[in-house]
Tab-separated table of C-alpha atoms in Angstrom:
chain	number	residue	atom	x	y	z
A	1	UNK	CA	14.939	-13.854	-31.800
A	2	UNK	CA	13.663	-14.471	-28.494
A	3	UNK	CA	11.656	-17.375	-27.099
A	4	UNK	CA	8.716	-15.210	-26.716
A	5	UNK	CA	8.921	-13.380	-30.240
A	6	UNK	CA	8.932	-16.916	-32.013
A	7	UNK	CA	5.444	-18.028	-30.146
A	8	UNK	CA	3.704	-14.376	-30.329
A	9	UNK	CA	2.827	-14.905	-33.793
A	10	UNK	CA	0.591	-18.056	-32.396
A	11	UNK	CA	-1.298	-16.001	-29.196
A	12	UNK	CA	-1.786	-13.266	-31.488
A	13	UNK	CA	-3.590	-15.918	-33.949
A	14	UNK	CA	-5.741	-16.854	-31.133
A	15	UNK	CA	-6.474	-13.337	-30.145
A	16	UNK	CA	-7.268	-12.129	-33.604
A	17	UNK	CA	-9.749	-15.380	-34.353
A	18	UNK	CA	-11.545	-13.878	-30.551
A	19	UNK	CA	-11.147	-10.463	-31.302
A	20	UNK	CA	-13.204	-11.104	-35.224
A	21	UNK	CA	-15.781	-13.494	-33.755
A	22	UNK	CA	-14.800	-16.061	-35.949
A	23	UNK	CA	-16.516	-19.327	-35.494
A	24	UNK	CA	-13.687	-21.655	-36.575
A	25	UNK	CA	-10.379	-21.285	-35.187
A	26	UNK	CA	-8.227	-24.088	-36.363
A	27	UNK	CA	-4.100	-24.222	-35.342
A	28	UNK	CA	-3.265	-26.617	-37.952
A	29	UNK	CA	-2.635	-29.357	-35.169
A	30	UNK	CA	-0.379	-26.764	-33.146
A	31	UNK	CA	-3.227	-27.191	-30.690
A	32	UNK	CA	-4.600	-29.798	-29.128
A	33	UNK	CA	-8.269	-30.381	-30.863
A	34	UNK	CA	-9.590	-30.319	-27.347
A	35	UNK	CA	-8.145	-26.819	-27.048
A	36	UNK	CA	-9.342	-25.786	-30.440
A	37	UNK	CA	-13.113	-26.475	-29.198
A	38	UNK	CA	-12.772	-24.773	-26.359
A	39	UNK	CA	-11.848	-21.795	-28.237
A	40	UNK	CA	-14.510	-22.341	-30.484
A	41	UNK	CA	-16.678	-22.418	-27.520
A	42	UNK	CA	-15.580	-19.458	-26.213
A	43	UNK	CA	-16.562	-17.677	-29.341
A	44	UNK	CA	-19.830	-18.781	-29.748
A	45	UNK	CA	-20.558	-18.356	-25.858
A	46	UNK	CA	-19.630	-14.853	-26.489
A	47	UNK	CA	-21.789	-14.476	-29.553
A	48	UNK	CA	-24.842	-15.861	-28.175
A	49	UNK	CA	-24.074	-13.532	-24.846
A	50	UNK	CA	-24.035	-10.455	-27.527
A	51	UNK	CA	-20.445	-9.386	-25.916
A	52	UNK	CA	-17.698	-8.783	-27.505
A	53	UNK	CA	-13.847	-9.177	-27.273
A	54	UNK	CA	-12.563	-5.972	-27.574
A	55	UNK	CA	-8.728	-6.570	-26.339
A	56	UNK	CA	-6.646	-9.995	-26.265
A	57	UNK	CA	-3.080	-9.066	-24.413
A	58	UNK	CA	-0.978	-12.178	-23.859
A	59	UNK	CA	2.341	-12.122	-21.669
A	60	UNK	CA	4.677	-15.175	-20.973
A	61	UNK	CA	6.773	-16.394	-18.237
A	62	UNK	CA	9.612	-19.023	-19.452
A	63	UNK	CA	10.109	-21.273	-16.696
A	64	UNK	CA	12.525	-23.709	-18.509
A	65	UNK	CA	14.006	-24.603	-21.950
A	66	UNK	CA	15.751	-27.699	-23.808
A	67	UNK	CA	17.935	-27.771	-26.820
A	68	UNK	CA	17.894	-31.094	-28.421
A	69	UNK	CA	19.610	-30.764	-32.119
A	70	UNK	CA	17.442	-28.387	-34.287
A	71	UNK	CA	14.192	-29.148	-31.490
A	72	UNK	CA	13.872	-26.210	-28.720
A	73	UNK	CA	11.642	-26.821	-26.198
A	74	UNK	CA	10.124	-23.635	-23.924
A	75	UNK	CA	8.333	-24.443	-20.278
A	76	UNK	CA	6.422	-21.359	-19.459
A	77	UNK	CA	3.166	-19.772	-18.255
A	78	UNK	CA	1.049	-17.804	-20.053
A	79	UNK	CA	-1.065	-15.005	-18.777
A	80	UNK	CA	-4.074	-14.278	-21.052
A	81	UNK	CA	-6.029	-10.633	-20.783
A	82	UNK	CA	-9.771	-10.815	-22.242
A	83	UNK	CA	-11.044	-7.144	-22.432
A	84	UNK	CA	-14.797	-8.029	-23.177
A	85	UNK	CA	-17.349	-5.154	-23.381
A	86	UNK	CA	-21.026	-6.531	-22.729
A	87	UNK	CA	-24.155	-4.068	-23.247
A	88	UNK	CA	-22.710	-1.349	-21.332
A	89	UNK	CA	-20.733	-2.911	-18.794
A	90	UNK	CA	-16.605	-3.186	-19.867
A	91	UNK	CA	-14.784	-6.058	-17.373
A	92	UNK	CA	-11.514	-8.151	-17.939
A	93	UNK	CA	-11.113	-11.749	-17.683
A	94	UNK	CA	-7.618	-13.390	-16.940
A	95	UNK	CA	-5.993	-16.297	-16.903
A	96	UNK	CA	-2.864	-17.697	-15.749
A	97	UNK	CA	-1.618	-21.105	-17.426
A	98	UNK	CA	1.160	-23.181	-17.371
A	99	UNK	CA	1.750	-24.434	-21.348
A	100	UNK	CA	5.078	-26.570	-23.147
A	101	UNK	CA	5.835	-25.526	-26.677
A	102	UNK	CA	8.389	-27.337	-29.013
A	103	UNK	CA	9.722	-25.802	-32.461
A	104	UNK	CA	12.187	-27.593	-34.874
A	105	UNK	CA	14.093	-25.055	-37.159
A	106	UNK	CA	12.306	-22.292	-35.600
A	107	UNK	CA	8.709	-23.317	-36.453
A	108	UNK	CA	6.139	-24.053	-34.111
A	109	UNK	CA	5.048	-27.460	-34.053
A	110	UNK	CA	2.616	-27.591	-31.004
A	111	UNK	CA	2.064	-25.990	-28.119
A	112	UNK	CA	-0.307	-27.276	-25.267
A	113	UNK	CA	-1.376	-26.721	-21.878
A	114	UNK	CA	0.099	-28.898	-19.281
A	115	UNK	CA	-2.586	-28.152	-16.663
A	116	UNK	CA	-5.728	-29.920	-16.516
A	117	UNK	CA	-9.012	-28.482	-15.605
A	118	UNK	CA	-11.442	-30.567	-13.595
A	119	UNK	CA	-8.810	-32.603	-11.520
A	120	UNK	CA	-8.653	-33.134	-7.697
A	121	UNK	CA	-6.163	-34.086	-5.635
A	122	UNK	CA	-5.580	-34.400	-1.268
A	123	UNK	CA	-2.351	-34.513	-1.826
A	124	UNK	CA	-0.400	-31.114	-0.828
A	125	UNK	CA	2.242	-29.978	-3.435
A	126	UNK	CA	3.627	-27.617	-0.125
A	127	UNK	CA	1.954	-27.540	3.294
A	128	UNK	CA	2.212	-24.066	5.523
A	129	UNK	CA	0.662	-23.230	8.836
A	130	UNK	CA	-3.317	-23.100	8.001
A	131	UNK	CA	-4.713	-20.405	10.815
A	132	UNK	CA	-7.411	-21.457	13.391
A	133	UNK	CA	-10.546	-21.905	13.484
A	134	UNK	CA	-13.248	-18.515	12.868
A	135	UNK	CA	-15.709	-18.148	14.432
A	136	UNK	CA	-18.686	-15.717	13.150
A	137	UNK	CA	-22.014	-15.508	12.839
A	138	UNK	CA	-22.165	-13.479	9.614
A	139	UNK	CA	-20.688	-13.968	5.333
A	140	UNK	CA	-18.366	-11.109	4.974
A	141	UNK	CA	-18.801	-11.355	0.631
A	142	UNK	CA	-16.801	-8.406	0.434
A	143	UNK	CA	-13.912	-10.167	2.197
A	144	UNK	CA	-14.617	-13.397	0.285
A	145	UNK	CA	-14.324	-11.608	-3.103
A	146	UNK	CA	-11.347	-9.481	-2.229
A	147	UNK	CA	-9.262	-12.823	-1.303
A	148	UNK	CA	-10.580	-14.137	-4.396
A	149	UNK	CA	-9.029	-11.206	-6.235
A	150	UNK	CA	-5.709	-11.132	-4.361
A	151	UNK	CA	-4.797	-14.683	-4.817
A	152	UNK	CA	-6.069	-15.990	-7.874
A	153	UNK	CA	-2.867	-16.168	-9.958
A	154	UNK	CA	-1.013	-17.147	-6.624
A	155	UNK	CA	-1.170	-19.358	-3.352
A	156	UNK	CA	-0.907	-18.502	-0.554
A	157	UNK	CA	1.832	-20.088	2.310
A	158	UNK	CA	-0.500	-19.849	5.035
A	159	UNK	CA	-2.218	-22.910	3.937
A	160	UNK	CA	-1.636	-26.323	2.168
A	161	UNK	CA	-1.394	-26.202	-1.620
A	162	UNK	CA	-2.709	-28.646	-4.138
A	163	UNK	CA	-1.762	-30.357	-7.746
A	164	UNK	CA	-5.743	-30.066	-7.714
A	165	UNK	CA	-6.163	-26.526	-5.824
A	166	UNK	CA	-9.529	-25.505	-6.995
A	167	UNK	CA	-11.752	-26.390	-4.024
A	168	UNK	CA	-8.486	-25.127	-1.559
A	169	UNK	CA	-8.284	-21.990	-2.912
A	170	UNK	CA	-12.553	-21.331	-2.947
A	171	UNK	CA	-12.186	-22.902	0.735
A	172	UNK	CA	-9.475	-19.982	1.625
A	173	UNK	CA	-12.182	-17.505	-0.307
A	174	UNK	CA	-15.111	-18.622	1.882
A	175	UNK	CA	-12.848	-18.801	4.858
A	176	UNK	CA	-11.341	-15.006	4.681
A	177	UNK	CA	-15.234	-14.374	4.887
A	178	UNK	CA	-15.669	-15.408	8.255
A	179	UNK	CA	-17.772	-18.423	7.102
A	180	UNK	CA	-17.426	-20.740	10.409
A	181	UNK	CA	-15.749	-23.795	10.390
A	182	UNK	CA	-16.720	-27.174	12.050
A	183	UNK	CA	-15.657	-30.764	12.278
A	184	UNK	CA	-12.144	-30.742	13.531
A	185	UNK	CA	-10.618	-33.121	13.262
A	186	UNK	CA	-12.906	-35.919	12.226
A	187	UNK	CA	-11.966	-35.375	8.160
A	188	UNK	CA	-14.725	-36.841	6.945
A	189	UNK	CA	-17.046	-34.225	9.104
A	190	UNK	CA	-17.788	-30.525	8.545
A	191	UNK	CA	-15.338	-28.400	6.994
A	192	UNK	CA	-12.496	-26.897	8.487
A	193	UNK	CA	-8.573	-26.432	8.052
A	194	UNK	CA	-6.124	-26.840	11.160
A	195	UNK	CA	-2.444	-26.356	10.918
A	196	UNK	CA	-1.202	-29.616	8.823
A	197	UNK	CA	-4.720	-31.067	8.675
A	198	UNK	CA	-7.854	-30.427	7.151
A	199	UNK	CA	-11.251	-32.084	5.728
A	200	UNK	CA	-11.857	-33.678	2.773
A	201	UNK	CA	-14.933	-30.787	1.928
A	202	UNK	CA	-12.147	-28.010	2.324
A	203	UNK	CA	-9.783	-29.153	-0.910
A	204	UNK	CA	-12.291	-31.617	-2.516
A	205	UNK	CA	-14.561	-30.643	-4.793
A	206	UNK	CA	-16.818	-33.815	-4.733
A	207	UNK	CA	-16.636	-33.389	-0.492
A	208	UNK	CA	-17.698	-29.822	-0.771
A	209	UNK	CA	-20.894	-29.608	-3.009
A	210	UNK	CA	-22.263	-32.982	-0.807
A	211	UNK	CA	-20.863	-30.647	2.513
A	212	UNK	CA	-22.806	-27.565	0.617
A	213	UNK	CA	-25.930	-29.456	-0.114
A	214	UNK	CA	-26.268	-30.987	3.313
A	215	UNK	CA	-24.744	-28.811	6.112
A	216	UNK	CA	-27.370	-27.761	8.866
A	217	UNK	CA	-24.070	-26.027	10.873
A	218	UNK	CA	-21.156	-23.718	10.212
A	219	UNK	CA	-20.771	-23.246	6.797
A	220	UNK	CA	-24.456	-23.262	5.050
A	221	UNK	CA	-24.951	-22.862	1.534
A	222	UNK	CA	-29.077	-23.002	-0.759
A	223	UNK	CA	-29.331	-24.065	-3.220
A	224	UNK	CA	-30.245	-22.084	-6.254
A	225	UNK	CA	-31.273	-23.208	-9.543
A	226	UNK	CA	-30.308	-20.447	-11.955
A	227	UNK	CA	-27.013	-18.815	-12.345
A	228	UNK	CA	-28.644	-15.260	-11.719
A	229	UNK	CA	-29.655	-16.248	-8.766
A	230	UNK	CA	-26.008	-16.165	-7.116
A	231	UNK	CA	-24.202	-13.185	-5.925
A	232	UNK	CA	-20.154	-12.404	-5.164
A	233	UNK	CA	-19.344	-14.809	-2.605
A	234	UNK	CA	-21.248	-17.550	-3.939
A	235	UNK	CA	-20.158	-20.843	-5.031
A	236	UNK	CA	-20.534	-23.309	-8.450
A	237	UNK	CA	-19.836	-26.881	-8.837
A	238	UNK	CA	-19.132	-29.020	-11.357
A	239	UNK	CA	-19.136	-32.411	-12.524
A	240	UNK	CA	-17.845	-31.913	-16.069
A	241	UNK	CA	-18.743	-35.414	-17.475
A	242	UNK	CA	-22.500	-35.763	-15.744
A	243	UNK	CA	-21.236	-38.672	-14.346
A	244	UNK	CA	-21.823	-37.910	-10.341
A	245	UNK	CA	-18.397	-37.425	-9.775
A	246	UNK	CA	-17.702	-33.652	-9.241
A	247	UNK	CA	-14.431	-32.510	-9.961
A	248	UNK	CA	-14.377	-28.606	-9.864
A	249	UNK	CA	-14.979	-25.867	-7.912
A	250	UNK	CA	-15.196	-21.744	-8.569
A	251	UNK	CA	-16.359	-18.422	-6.587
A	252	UNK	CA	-18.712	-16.134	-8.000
A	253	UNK	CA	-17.118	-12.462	-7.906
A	254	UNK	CA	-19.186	-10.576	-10.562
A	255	UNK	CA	-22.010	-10.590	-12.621
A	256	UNK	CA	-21.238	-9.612	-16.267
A	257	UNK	CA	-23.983	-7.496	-18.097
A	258	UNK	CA	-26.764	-9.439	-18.098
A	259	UNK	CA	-26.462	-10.808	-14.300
A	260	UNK	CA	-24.707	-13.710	-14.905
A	261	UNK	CA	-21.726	-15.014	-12.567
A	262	UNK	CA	-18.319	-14.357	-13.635
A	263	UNK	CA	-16.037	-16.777	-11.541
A	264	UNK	CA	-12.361	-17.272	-10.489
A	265	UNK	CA	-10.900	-20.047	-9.742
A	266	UNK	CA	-7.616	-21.961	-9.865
A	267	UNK	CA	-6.638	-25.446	-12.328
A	268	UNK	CA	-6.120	-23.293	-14.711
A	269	UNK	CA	-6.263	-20.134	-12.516
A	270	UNK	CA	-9.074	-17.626	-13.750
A	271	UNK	CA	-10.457	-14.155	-13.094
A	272	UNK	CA	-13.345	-13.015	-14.104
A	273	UNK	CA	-14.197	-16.259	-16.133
A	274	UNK	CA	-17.690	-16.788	-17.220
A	275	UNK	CA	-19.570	-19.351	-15.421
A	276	UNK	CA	-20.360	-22.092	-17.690
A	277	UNK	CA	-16.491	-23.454	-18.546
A	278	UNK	CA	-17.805	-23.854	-22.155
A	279	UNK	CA	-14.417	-22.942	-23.092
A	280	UNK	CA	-12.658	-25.802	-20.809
A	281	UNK	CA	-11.109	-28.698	-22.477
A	282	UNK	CA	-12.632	-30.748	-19.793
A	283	UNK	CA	-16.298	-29.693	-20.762
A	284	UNK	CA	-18.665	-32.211	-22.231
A	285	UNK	CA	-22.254	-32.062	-23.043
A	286	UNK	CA	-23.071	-33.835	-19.830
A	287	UNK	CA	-21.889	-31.356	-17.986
A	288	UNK	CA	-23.880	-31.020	-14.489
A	289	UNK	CA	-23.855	-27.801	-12.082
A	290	UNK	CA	-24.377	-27.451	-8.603
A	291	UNK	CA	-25.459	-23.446	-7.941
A	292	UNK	CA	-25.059	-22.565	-4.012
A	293	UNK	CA	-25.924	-19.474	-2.471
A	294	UNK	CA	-23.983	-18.979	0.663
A	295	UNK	CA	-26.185	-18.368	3.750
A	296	UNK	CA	-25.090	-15.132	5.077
A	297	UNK	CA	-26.131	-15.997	8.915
């Protein structure tokens, strides 16, 4: 038996708990109990949204394994497929996350994410040649959300890459849409990426939502207060433990039935995500969010 036929049986637990709408999904400690609340989360969010999870389709990539006496270790990513019909509308969330699993005789003993949501780094995993500086006077959100779409599960070379890549990868978003930079190269100024260099508001997410709430030039964001209230293009923040300290970022790239965001965004890397990260292992109660409505001149 394969490596991916012994931990089917454990996705396809998952997928039938979301699929049933079943309020308490327990893995008999295969999980992590943060990861069980999260998937209880996501349930309930989905029940008290009235949509529904029509189609779960899991696919793994095995990026390593260890044999150590009757224990086999398997290093691999998973890529999750949430078919979710809401009132009318039909749309398809995805994720793409890097998990260990460990079995002794052939049974599953745990299996866990090794990626953690919520954490930010300015340290590049890979640095390539960032493009210069944009100028525009306009938001191209079509361009924005396209980029978003095309590099979600994937970085690209053309720019630095992060252990922490969420704010990075919205930066590149915001950046493919003509959104102009300025700053360079005082880092702790403006926002902007240059070659090898770059400021702490373009991979940061704490940098960002103070650049967002405070920039008069270049890049200009509102604020909104209510999640409707944003459109593709836009951006959320988040401070996960209400604490001040900000630690995520997404991009807006849909709105699911009722006009609420759907978001992508990468730590773990998401499509189509709804907005609230209810189903993160790094929410809290205290969770705070920043809401920013790009300007578009």
């Amino acid at each position: 038996m394969g490596w991916e036929e012994q931990l089917k049986p454990f996705w396809e637990e998952q997928a039938s708990y979301l699929m049933n709408g079943s309020l308490s999904f327990r893995s008999n400690g295969k999980r992590p109990a943060t990861e069980e609340e999260a998937v209880n989360r996501f349930i309930k969010k989905c029940n008290a949204r009235e949509a529904t999870v029509v189609r779960v389709l899991n696919k793994g990539v095995l990026l390593g394994k260890k044999k150590l006496s009757k224990t086999r270790i398997f290093d691999y990513y998973l890529h999750q497929q949430f078919v979710i019909k809401h009132g009318k509308k039909m749309y398809q969330e995805e994720r793409f996350e890097k998990r260990l699993a460990e079995l002794i005789d052939g049974e599953l003993v745990h299996d866990r994410s090794v990626e953690q949501e919520g954490v930010h780094c300015d340290n590049p995993v890979r640095a390539g040649r960032g493009d210069e500086r944009l100028k525009g006077s306009y938001y191209d959100r079509l361009s924005a959300v396209k980029y978003a779409e095309n590099w979600w599960d994937d970085y690209n070379p053309a720019y630095p890459i992060f252990d922490g890549d969420c704010t990075n990868y919205v930066s590149q978003c915001i950046h493919a849409g003509k959104a102009p930079m300025r700053g360079y190269p005082d880092r702790t100024r403006g926002w902007w990426v240059r070659k090898n260099s770059w400021s702490y508001s373009w991979s940061v997410a704490h940098a960002l939502r103070w650049y967002l709430s405070g920039s008069k030039s270049g890049l200009k964001a509102r604020e909104v207060y209510q999640p409707d209230d944003l459109v593709p293009g836009d951006v959320i923040s988040y401070d996960f433990t209400g604490d001040g300290n900000w630690q995520h970022t997404t991009i807006v790239v849909d709105q699911d039935g009722k006009g609420q965001p759907l978001v992508n965004g990468h730590n773990t890397n998401c499509r189509m995500r709804y907005w609230d990260y209810e189903d993160s292992t790094a929410w809290t109660p205290n969770i705070q969010y920043k809401f920013f409505h790009i300007e578009d001149e």
